[in-house]
Amino acid sequence: MKGIIPWILVALVILAAGCVSQERPEGGVGMTLKVGSVFHNGEFIPKKFTCEGEDWNPPIYIGNISEKAKSLVVIVDDPDAPGGTFTHWIAWNIPPVGEIPEGLPKKEVVEEPIHIVQGRNDFGKIGYNGPCPPRGKPHHYHFKVYALDTELKLKPGATRKELERAMEGHVIQWGEVVGLYERK
């Protein structure tokens, strides 16, 4: 019996290691923010907010923000992209407001109508670039909002990977709305 106990412990450690997931920005925090836009979850995104329209960011409505929130982060991506998840927008140090307005300027730091710092998306550009999938089936666009317990000391124009590293350990809430888009 003594000889089997170490093997059982080793098996448990290996099993536990297999259950540990890769670190994600939400850090295991529950989805408690209410996030919406001009489209409801699972509905199509209006053309105005895509590469076939004005290519403006849609408004994002945020509810149930904790009093402990010091700033918000937005990440918009398309996990259906042919080359893997494609990032359309990253922005941070947004004050904990109930609405991020549509049509924000595509520059690193925006002061009006709200303060926002923006990074480089997978188009290689600063700010929001909307859905522009290849023709075929609809793609899913995840508009994720994270409430943080701090403001980030991250340079404007940073990458998603740098943003996610800076967010680690600071996410207190998150939520998302998912929109669809297809080009005909």
Short mmCIF file of C-alpha atoms in Angstrom, two decimals, residues 4-131:
data_model
loop_
_atom_site.label_atom_id
_atom_site.label_comp_id
_atom_site.label_asym_id
_atom_site.label_seq_id
_atom_site.Cartn_x
_atom_site.Cartn_y
_atom_site.Cartn_z
CA ILE A 4 0.99 2.90 -4.39
CA ILE A 5 0.35 6.18 -2.52
CA PRO A 6 3.13 8.14 -4.34
CA TRP A 7 1.74 6.94 -7.69
CA ILE A 8 -1.75 8.04 -6.73
CA LEU A 9 -0.38 11.47 -5.78
CA VAL A 10 1.49 11.74 -9.09
CA ALA A 11 -1.69 10.79 -11.00
CA LEU A 12 -3.69 13.42 -9.10
CA VAL A 13 -1.12 16.12 -9.84
CA ILE A 14 -1.14 15.25 -13.56
CA LEU A 15 -4.94 15.19 -13.59
CA ALA A 16 -5.12 18.57 -11.82
CA ALA A 17 -2.57 20.07 -14.23
CA GLY A 18 -4.75 19.01 -17.15
CA CYS A 19 -7.71 20.85 -15.62
CA VAL A 20 -5.87 24.18 -15.35
CA SER A 21 -6.89 26.38 -18.24
CA GLN A 22 -4.75 28.90 -20.04
CA GLU A 23 -4.80 32.33 -18.31
CA ARG A 24 -7.49 34.53 -19.86
CA PRO A 25 -8.13 38.22 -19.30
CA GLU A 26 -11.27 37.55 -17.29
CA GLY A 27 -9.10 35.55 -14.87
CA GLY A 28 -11.96 33.32 -13.75
CA VAL A 29 -14.18 36.30 -12.86
CA GLY A 30 -17.87 35.74 -13.57
CA MET A 31 -19.61 37.48 -16.44
CA THR A 32 -21.49 40.13 -14.43
CA LEU A 33 -21.36 43.21 -16.65
CA LYS A 34 -24.39 43.77 -18.84
CA VAL A 35 -23.20 44.68 -22.33
CA GLY A 36 -25.37 45.70 -25.26
CA SER A 37 -25.37 47.71 -28.46
CA VAL A 38 -27.70 48.70 -31.31
CA PHE A 39 -27.94 44.97 -32.05
CA HIS A 40 -28.99 42.31 -29.57
CA ASN A 41 -26.94 39.23 -28.73
CA GLY A 42 -26.93 36.93 -31.79
CA GLU A 43 -28.36 39.55 -34.17
CA PHE A 44 -26.72 41.03 -37.24
CA ILE A 45 -24.54 44.12 -36.88
CA PRO A 46 -25.84 47.06 -38.96
CA LYS A 47 -23.78 47.62 -42.13
CA LYS A 48 -22.88 51.14 -40.94
CA PHE A 49 -20.47 49.59 -38.40
CA THR A 50 -18.65 47.37 -40.95
CA CYS A 51 -16.10 47.75 -43.74
CA GLU A 52 -19.03 47.98 -46.16
CA GLY A 53 -20.40 51.03 -44.34
CA GLU A 54 -18.84 53.92 -42.41
CA ASP A 55 -16.65 51.47 -40.44
CA TRP A 56 -17.42 53.27 -37.17
CA ASN A 57 -17.50 51.53 -33.84
CA PRO A 58 -21.08 50.93 -32.70
CA PRO A 59 -22.18 52.34 -29.36
CA ILE A 60 -21.60 49.97 -26.47
CA TYR A 61 -23.95 50.11 -23.49
CA ILE A 62 -22.65 48.87 -20.15
CA GLY A 63 -24.69 48.16 -17.06
CA ASN A 64 -24.13 46.76 -13.57
CA ILE A 65 -20.66 48.32 -13.22
CA SER A 66 -19.13 47.77 -9.79
CA GLU A 67 -18.33 50.79 -7.63
CA LYS A 68 -14.81 49.30 -7.38
CA ALA A 69 -14.22 49.71 -11.14
CA LYS A 70 -11.53 52.27 -11.95
CA SER A 71 -11.51 51.76 -15.73
CA LEU A 72 -12.94 49.72 -18.59
CA VAL A 73 -11.30 47.77 -21.41
CA VAL A 74 -12.92 46.84 -24.74
CA ILE A 75 -11.76 43.96 -26.92
CA VAL A 76 -13.63 43.15 -30.14
CA ASP A 77 -12.69 40.03 -32.03
CA ASP A 78 -13.83 37.47 -34.59
CA PRO A 79 -13.04 33.87 -33.60
CA ASP A 80 -14.39 32.63 -36.97
CA ALA A 81 -11.63 34.27 -39.04
CA PRO A 82 -9.84 31.85 -41.40
CA GLY A 83 -6.45 32.38 -39.72
CA GLY A 84 -7.77 32.15 -36.15
CA THR A 85 -9.17 34.82 -33.84
CA PHE A 86 -8.87 38.24 -35.46
CA THR A 87 -8.84 41.38 -33.28
CA HIS A 88 -10.88 44.34 -34.56
CA TRP A 89 -10.48 46.77 -31.64
CA ILE A 90 -8.67 47.14 -28.34
CA ALA A 91 -9.18 50.12 -26.05
CA TRP A 92 -8.46 50.79 -22.38
CA ASN A 93 -8.45 53.36 -19.55
CA ILE A 94 -12.06 54.15 -20.40
CA PRO A 95 -13.85 55.68 -17.40
CA PRO A 96 -16.54 53.42 -15.90
CA VAL A 97 -19.38 54.89 -17.96
CA GLY A 98 -22.70 53.45 -19.08
CA GLU A 99 -22.08 54.13 -22.78
CA ILE A 100 -19.12 54.16 -25.11
CA PRO A 101 -20.39 56.32 -27.98
CA GLU A 102 -20.31 55.33 -31.64
CA GLY A 103 -17.87 56.72 -34.15
CA LEU A 104 -14.84 57.39 -31.94
CA PRO A 105 -11.81 58.82 -33.77
CA LYS A 106 -9.21 56.29 -34.92
CA LYS A 107 -6.28 57.72 -32.98
CA GLU A 108 -4.22 56.50 -30.04
CA VAL A 109 -5.68 58.83 -27.40
CA VAL A 110 -9.19 60.25 -27.60
CA GLU A 111 -10.34 62.89 -25.09
CA GLU A 112 -13.80 63.77 -26.43
CA PRO A 113 -16.54 62.67 -26.12
CA ILE A 114 -14.86 60.33 -23.57
CA HIS A 115 -11.28 59.50 -22.63
CA ILE A 116 -10.07 56.33 -24.33
CA VAL A 117 -6.66 54.88 -25.20
CA GLN A 118 -6.54 52.65 -28.27
CA GLY A 119 -4.18 50.00 -29.51
CA ARG A 120 -3.27 48.31 -32.75
CA ASN A 121 -5.80 45.86 -34.20
CA ASP A 122 -5.02 42.91 -36.49
CA PHE A 123 -5.49 45.14 -39.54
CA GLY A 124 -2.34 46.89 -38.25
CA LYS A 125 -4.33 50.07 -37.55
CA ILE A 126 -5.22 52.10 -34.47
CA GLY A 127 -8.82 52.05 -33.27
CA TYR A 128 -11.86 50.18 -34.49
CA ASN A 129 -12.11 48.46 -37.85
CA GLY A 130 -15.38 46.65 -38.25
CA PRO A 131 -16.45 43.30 -39.59
#
